[in-house]
mmCIF file of C-alpha atoms and ligand atoms in Angstrom:
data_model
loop_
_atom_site.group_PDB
_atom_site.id
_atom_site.type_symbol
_atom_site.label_atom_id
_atom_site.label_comp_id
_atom_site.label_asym_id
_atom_site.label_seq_id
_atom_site.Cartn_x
_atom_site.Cartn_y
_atom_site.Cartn_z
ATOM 1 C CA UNK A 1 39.381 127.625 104.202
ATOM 2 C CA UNK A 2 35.802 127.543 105.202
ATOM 3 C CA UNK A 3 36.983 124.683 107.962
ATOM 4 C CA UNK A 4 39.525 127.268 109.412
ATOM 5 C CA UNK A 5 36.268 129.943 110.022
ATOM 6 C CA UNK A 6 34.497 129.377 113.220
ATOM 7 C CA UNK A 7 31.034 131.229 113.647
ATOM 8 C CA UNK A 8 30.609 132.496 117.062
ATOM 9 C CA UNK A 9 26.389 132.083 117.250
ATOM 10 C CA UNK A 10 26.605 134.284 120.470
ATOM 11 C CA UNK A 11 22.684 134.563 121.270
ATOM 12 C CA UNK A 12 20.219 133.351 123.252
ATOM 13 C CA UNK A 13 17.642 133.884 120.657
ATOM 14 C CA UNK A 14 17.012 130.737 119.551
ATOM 15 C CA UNK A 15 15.113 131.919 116.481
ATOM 16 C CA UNK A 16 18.366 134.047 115.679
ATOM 17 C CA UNK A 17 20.507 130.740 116.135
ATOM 18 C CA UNK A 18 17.598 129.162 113.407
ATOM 19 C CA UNK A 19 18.074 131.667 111.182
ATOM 20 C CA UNK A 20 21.982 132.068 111.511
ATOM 21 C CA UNK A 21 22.497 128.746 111.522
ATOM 22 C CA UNK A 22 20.178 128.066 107.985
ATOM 23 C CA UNK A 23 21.632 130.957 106.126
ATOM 24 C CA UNK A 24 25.438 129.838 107.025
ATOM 25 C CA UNK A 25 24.734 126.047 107.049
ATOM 26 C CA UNK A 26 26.412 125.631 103.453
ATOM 27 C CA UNK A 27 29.451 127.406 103.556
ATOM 28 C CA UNK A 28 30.034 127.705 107.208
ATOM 29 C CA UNK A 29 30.716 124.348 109.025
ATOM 30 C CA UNK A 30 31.769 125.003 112.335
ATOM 31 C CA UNK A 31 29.819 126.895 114.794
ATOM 32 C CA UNK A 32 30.764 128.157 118.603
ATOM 33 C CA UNK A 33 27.778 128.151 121.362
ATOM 34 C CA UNK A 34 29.054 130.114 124.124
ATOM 35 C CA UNK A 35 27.111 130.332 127.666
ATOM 36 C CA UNK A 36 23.632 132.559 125.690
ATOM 37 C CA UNK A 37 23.207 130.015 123.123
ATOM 38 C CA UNK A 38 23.801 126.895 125.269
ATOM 39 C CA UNK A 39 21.291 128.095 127.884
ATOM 40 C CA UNK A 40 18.788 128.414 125.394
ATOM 41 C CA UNK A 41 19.348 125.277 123.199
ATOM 42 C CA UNK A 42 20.855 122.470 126.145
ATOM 43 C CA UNK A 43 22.383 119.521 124.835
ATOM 44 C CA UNK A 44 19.849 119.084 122.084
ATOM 45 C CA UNK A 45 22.170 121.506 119.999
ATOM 46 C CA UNK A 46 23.940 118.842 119.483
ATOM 47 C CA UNK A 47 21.942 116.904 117.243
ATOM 48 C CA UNK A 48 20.289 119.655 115.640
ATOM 49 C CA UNK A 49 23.529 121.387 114.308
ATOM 50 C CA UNK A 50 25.047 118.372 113.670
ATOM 51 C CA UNK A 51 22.185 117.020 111.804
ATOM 52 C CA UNK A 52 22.712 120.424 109.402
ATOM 53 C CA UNK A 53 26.153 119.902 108.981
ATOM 54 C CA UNK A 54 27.799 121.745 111.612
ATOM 55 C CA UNK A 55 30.358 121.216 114.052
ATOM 56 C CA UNK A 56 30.712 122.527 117.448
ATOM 57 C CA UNK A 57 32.667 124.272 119.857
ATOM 58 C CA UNK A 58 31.539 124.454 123.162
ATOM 59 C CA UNK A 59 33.127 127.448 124.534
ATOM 60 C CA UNK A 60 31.939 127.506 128.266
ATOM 61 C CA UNK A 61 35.810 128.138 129.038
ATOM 62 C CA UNK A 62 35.670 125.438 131.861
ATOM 63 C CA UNK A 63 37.848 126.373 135.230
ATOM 64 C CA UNK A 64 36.962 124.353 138.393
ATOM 65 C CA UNK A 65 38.822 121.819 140.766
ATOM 66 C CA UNK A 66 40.116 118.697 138.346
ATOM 67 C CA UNK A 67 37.106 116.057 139.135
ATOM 68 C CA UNK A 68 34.264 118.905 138.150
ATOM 69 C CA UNK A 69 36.224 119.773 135.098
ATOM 70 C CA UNK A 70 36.523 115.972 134.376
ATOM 71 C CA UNK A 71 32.927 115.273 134.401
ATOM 72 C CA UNK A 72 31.542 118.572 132.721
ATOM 73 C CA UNK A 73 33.752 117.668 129.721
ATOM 74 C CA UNK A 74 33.255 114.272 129.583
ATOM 75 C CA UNK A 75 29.449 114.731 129.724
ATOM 76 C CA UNK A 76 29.674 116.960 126.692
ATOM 77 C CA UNK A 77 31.859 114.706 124.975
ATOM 78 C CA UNK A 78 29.411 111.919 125.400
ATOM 79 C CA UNK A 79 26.521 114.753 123.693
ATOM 80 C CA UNK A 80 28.141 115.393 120.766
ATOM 81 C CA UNK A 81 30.728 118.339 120.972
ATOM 82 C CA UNK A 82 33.133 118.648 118.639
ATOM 83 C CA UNK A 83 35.128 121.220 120.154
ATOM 84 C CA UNK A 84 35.609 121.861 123.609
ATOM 85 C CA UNK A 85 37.724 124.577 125.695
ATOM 86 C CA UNK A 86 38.987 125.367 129.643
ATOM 87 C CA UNK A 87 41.153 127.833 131.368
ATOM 88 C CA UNK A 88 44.382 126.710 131.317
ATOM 89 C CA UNK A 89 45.136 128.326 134.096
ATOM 90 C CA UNK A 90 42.602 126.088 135.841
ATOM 91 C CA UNK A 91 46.461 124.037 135.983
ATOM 92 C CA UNK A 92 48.031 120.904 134.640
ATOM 93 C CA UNK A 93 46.021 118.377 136.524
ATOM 94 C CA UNK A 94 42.636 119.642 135.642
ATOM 95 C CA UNK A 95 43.435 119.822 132.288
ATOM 96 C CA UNK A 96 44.986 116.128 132.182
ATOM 97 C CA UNK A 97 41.561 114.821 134.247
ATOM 98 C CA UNK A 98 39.421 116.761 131.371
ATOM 99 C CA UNK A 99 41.868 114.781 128.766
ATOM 100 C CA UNK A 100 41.107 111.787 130.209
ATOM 101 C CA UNK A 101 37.787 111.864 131.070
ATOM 102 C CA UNK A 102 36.695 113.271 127.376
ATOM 103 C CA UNK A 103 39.146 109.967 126.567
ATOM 104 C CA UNK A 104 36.512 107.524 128.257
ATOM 105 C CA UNK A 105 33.971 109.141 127.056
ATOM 106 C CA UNK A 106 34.642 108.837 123.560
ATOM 107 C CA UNK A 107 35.513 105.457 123.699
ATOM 108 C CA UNK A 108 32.704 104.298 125.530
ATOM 109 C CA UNK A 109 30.158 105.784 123.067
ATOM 110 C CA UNK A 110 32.019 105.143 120.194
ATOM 111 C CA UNK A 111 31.846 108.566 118.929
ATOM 112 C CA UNK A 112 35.632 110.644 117.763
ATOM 113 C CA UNK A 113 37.584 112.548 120.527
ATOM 114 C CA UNK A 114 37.062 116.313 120.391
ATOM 115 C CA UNK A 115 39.383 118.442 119.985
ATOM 116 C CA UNK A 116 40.774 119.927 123.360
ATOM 117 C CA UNK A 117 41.745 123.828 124.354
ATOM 118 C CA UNK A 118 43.330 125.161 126.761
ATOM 119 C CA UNK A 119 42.176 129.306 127.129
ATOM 120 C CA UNK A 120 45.297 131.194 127.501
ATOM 121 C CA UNK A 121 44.751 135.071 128.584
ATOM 122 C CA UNK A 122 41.344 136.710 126.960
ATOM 123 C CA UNK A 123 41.529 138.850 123.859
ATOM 124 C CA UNK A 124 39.927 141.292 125.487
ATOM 125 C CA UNK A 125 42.973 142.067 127.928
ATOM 126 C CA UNK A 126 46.320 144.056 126.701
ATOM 127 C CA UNK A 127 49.662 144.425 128.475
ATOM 128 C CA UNK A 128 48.647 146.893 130.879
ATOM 129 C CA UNK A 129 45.164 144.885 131.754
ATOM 130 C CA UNK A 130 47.171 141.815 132.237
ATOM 131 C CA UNK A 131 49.491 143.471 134.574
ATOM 132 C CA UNK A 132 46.381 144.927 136.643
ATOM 133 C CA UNK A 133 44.302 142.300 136.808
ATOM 134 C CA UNK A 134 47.127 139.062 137.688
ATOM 135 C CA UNK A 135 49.821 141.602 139.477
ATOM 136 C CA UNK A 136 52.226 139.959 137.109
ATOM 137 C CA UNK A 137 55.496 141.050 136.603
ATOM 138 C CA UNK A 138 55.682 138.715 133.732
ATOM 139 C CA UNK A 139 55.011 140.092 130.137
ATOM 140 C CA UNK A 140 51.812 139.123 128.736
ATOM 141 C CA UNK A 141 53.106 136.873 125.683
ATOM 142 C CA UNK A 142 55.360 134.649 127.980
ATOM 143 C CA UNK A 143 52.837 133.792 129.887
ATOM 144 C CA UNK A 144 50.887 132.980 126.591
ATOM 145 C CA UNK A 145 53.415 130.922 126.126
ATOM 146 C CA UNK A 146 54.057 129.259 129.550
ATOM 147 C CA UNK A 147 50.325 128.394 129.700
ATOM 148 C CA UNK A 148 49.996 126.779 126.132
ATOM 149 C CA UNK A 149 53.329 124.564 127.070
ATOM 150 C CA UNK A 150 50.891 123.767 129.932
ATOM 151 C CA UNK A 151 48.317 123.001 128.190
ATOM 152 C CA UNK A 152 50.363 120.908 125.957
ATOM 153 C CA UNK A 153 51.871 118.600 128.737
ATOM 154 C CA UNK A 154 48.475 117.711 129.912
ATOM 155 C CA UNK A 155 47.885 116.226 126.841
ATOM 156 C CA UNK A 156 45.186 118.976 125.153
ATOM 157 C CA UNK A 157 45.367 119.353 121.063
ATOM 158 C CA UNK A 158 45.640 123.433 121.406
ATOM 159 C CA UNK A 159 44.777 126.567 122.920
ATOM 160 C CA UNK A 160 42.339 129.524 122.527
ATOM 161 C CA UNK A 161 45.150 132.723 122.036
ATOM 162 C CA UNK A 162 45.134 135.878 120.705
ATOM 163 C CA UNK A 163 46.429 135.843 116.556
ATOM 164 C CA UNK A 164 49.127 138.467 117.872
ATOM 165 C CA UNK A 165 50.782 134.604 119.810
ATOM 166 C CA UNK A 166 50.641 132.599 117.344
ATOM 167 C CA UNK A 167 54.320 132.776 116.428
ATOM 168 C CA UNK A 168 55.701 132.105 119.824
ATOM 169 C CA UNK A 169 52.884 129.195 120.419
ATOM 170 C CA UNK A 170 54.090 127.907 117.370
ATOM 171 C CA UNK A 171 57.671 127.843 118.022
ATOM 172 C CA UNK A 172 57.168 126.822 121.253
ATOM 173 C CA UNK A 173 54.396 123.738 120.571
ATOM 174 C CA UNK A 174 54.918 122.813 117.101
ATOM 175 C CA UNK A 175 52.802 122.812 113.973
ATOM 176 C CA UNK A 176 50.628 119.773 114.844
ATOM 177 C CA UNK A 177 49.660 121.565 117.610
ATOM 178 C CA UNK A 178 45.758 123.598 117.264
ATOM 179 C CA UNK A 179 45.912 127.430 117.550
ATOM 180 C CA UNK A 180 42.118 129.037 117.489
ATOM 181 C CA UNK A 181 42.335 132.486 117.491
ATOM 182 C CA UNK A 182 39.319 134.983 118.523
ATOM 183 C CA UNK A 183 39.852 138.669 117.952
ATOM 184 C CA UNK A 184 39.757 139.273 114.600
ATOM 185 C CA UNK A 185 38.608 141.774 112.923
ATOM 186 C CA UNK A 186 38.248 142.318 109.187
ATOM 187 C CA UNK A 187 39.293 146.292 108.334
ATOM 188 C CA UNK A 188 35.645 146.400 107.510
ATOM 189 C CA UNK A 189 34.221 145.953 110.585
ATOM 190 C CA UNK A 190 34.101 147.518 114.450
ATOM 191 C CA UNK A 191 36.750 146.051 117.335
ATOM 192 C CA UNK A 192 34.182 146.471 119.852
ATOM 193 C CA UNK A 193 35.493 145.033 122.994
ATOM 194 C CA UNK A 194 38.620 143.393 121.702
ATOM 195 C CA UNK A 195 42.009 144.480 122.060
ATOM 196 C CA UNK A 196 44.797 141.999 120.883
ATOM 197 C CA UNK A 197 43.286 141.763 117.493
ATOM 198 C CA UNK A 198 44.137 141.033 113.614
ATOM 199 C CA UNK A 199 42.466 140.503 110.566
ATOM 200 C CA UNK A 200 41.353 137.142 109.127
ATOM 201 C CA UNK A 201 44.221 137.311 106.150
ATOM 202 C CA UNK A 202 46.737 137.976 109.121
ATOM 203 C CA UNK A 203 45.552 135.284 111.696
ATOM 204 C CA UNK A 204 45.675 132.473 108.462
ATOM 205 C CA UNK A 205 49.273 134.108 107.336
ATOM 206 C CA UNK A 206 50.654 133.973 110.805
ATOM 207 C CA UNK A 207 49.794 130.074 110.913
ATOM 208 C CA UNK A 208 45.973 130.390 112.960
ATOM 209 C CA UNK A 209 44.737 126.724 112.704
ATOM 210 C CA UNK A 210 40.986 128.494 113.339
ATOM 211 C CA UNK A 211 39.389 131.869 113.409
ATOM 212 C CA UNK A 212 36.469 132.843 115.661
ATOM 213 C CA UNK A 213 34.334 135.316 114.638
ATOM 214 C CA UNK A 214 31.319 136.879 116.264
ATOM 215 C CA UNK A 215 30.119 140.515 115.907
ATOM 216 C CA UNK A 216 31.396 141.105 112.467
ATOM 217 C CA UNK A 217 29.288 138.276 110.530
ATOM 218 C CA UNK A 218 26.173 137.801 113.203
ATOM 219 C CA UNK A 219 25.781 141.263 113.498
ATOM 220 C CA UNK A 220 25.869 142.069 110.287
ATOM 221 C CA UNK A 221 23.260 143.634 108.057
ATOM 222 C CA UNK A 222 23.560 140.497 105.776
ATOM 223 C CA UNK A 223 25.517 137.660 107.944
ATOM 224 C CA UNK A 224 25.798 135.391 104.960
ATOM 225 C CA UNK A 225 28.261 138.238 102.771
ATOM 226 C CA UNK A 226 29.775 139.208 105.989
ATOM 227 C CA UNK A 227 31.038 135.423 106.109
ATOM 228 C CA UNK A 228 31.995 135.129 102.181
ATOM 229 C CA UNK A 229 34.013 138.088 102.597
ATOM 230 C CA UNK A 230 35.665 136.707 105.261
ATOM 231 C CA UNK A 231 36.405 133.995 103.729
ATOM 232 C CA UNK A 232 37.739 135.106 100.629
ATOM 233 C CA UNK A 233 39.735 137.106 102.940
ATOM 234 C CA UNK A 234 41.207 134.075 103.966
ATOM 235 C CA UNK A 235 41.469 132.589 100.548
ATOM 236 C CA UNK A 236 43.783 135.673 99.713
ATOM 237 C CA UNK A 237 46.299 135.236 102.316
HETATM 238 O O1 C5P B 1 32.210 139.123 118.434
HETATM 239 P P1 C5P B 1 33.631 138.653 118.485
HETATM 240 O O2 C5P B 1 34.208 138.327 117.108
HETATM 241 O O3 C5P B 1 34.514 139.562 119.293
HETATM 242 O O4 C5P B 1 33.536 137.241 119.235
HETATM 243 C C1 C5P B 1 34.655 136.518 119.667
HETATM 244 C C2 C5P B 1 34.193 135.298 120.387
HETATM 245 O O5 C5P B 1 35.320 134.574 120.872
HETATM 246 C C3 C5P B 1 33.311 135.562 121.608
HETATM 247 O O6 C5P B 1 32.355 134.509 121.658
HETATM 248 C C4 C5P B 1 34.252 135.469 122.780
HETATM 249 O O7 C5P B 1 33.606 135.008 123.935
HETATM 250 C C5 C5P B 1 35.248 134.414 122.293
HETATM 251 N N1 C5P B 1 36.578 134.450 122.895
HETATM 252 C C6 C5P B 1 37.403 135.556 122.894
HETATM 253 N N2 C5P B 1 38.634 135.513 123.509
HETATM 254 C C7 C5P B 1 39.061 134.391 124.067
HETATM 255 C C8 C5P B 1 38.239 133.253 124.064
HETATM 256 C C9 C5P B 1 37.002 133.314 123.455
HETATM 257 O O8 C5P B 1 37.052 136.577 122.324
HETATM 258 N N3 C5P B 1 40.290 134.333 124.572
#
């Protein structure tokens, strides 16, 4: 299980990332940098966390015209991340020249091809904030759905959705395809911003290749129980 839990490091204090990163090292592989903690590390997170173990996910949610996309991903390919994700609704051919270019990449240095993600619709937006914000007519799961099939086509290994999709993505994709899920939220802890949420138990049961969470093991009193109960959360289901 503890290569299903991904550990959102969302900081830009890099002593916090130390510290995080140290006390979780052991039973915590994968780690996410998001915009904070890239800004403060740069690329020589890379071979720092990896050198302790970890494995990362980029999650600068890439969205841009098709040759920008292409060159930001293949330039973090070539650093070292593991994981890397875009808006899918940055459309097929951007997502196909950000396929392609992490392709090169990888087999120009040598190095394994990370795993691709297409961002569906945030976690933070419900039915009625979807319908506000796109002035879509469409109901919030199809288009889930629609943009994962997207995603798919272009030849990424999964998407970024909320655990409340994972069904439909599945049904709709496949198993081989790679669901992460954000928004969850043990019963334990706060929901904060997040709306479409679940626990971890319920995000594993419903078929979640990965879980992403932040708030409710960084913030934590003691980040290193927060995690183990997470994770024997995840054990249980
Ligand atoms: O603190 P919390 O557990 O809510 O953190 C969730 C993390 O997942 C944050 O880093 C957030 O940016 C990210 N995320 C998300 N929803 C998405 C994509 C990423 O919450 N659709």
């Amino acid at each position: 299980m503890k290569d299903k839990l991904i550990v959102a490091l969302d900081t830009g204090d890099r002593k916090y990332i130390d510290r995080l990163s140290g006390t979780l090292m052991d039973i915590v592989p994968w780690v996410k940098l998001g915009f904070q903690a890239f800004s403060t590390l740069g690329t020589e997170a890379f071979p720092w966390l990896s050198g302790r173990g970890h494995k990362i996910f980029l999650d600068l949610k890439f969205h841009d015209i098709p040759n920008t996309v292409a060159r930001d991903v293949g330039t973090m390919t070539k650093h070292g991340a593991h994981m890397i994700n875009m808006h899918a609704s940055g459309g097929f051919e951007m997502m196909q020249a950000a396929r392609k270019s992490a392709e090169s990449a990888a087999a120009e240095n040598s190095i394994p091809m990370p795993i691709l993600l297409g961002v569906t619709v945030l976690t933070s937006i419900d039915e009625d904030g979807f319908q506000q914000n796109f002035g879509s007519e469409r109901q919030l799961t199809k288009q889930v759905v629609y943009l994962a099939q997207l995603a798919q086509e272009a030849g990424l290994s999964g998407v970024v959705a909320s655990p409340l999709e994972i069904e439909p993505i599945r049904r709709a994709c496949g198993d081989d395809f790679v669901i992460v899920t954000p928004g969850i939220r043990p019963t334990w802890a706060s929901r904060g911003d997040q709306r479409r949420i679940t626990t971890p138990a319920a995000a594993i049961d419903r078929g979640a290749s990965y879980i992403v969470v932040g708030r409710p093991i960084i913030a934590a009193d003691d980040p290193l129980s927060a995690a183990e109960m997470i994770l024997e959360e995840m054990r249980g289901a």
